[in-house]
Coordinates of C-alpha atoms in Angstrom, one line a residue:
X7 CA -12.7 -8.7 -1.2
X8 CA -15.3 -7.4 -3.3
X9 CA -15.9 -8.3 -7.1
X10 CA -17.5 -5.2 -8.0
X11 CA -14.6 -2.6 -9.3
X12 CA -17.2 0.1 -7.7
X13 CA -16.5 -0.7 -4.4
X14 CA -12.9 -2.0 -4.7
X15 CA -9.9 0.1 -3.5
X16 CA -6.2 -1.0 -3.9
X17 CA -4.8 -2.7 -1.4
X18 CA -1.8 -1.8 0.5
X19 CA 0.4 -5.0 -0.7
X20 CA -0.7 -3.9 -4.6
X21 CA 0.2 -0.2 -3.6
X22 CA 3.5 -0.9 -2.2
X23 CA 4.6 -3.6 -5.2
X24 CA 3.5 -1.0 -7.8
X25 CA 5.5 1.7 -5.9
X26 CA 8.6 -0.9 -6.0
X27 CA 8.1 -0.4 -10.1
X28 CA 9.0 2.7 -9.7
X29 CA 5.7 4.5 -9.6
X30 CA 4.4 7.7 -7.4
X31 CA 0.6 8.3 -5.7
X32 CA -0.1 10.5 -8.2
X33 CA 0.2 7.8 -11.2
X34 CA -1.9 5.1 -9.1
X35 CA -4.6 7.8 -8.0
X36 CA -5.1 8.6 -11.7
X37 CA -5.3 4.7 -12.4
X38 CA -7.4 4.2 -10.1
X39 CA -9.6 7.0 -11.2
X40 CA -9.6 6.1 -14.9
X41 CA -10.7 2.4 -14.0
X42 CA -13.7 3.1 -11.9
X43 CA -14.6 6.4 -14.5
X44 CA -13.3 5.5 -18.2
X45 CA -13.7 2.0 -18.5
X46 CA -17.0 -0.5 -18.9
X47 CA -15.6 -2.5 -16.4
X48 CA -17.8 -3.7 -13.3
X49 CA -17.0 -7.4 -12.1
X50 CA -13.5 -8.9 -12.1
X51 CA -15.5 -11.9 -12.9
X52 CA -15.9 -10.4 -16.5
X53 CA -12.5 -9.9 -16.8
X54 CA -10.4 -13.0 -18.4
X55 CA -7.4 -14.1 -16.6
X56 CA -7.8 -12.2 -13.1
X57 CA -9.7 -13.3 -9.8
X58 CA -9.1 -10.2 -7.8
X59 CA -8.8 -6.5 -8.7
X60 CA -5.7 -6.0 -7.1
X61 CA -3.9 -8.6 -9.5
X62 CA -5.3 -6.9 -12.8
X63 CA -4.6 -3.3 -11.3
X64 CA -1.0 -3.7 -10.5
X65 CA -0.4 -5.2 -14.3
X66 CA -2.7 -2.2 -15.6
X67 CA -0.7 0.4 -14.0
X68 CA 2.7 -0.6 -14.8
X69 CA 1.4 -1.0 -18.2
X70 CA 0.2 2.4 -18.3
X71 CA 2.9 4.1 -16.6
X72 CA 5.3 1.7 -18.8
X73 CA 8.0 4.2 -19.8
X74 CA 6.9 7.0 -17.6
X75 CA 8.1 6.1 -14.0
X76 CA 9.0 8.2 -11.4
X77 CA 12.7 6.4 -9.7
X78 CA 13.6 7.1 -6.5

């Protein structure tokens, strides 16, 4: 698993939890998209509290989508 946000994709386990929150593709592909483009981020090692990306991008997108999920 790489460290480097520029060469990390979700994994299917984080896809399918964040899903379970009640969220669609379209809110995790824009996630996604704003991390790697909008933010200063670069190595999860710089980020306090996390080890993996896939543990700081499921709390970032419910977090951002908080209020604004899709049920099904």
């Amino acid at each position: 698993m790489s460290k480097l946000l520029s060469e990390w994709l979700p994994s299917q386990a984080a896809i399918d939890l964040i899903k379970l929150n009640g969220f669609d593709d379209a809110h995790i592909d824009k996630s996604v998209a704003y991390l790697k483009n909008n933010t200063d981020l670069e190595n999860i090692d710089d980020v306090e509290g996390y080890d993996n990306w896939n543990a700081f991008f499921i709390v970032f997108c419910i977090k951002a989508g908080s209020g604004k999920a899709t049920k099904h």
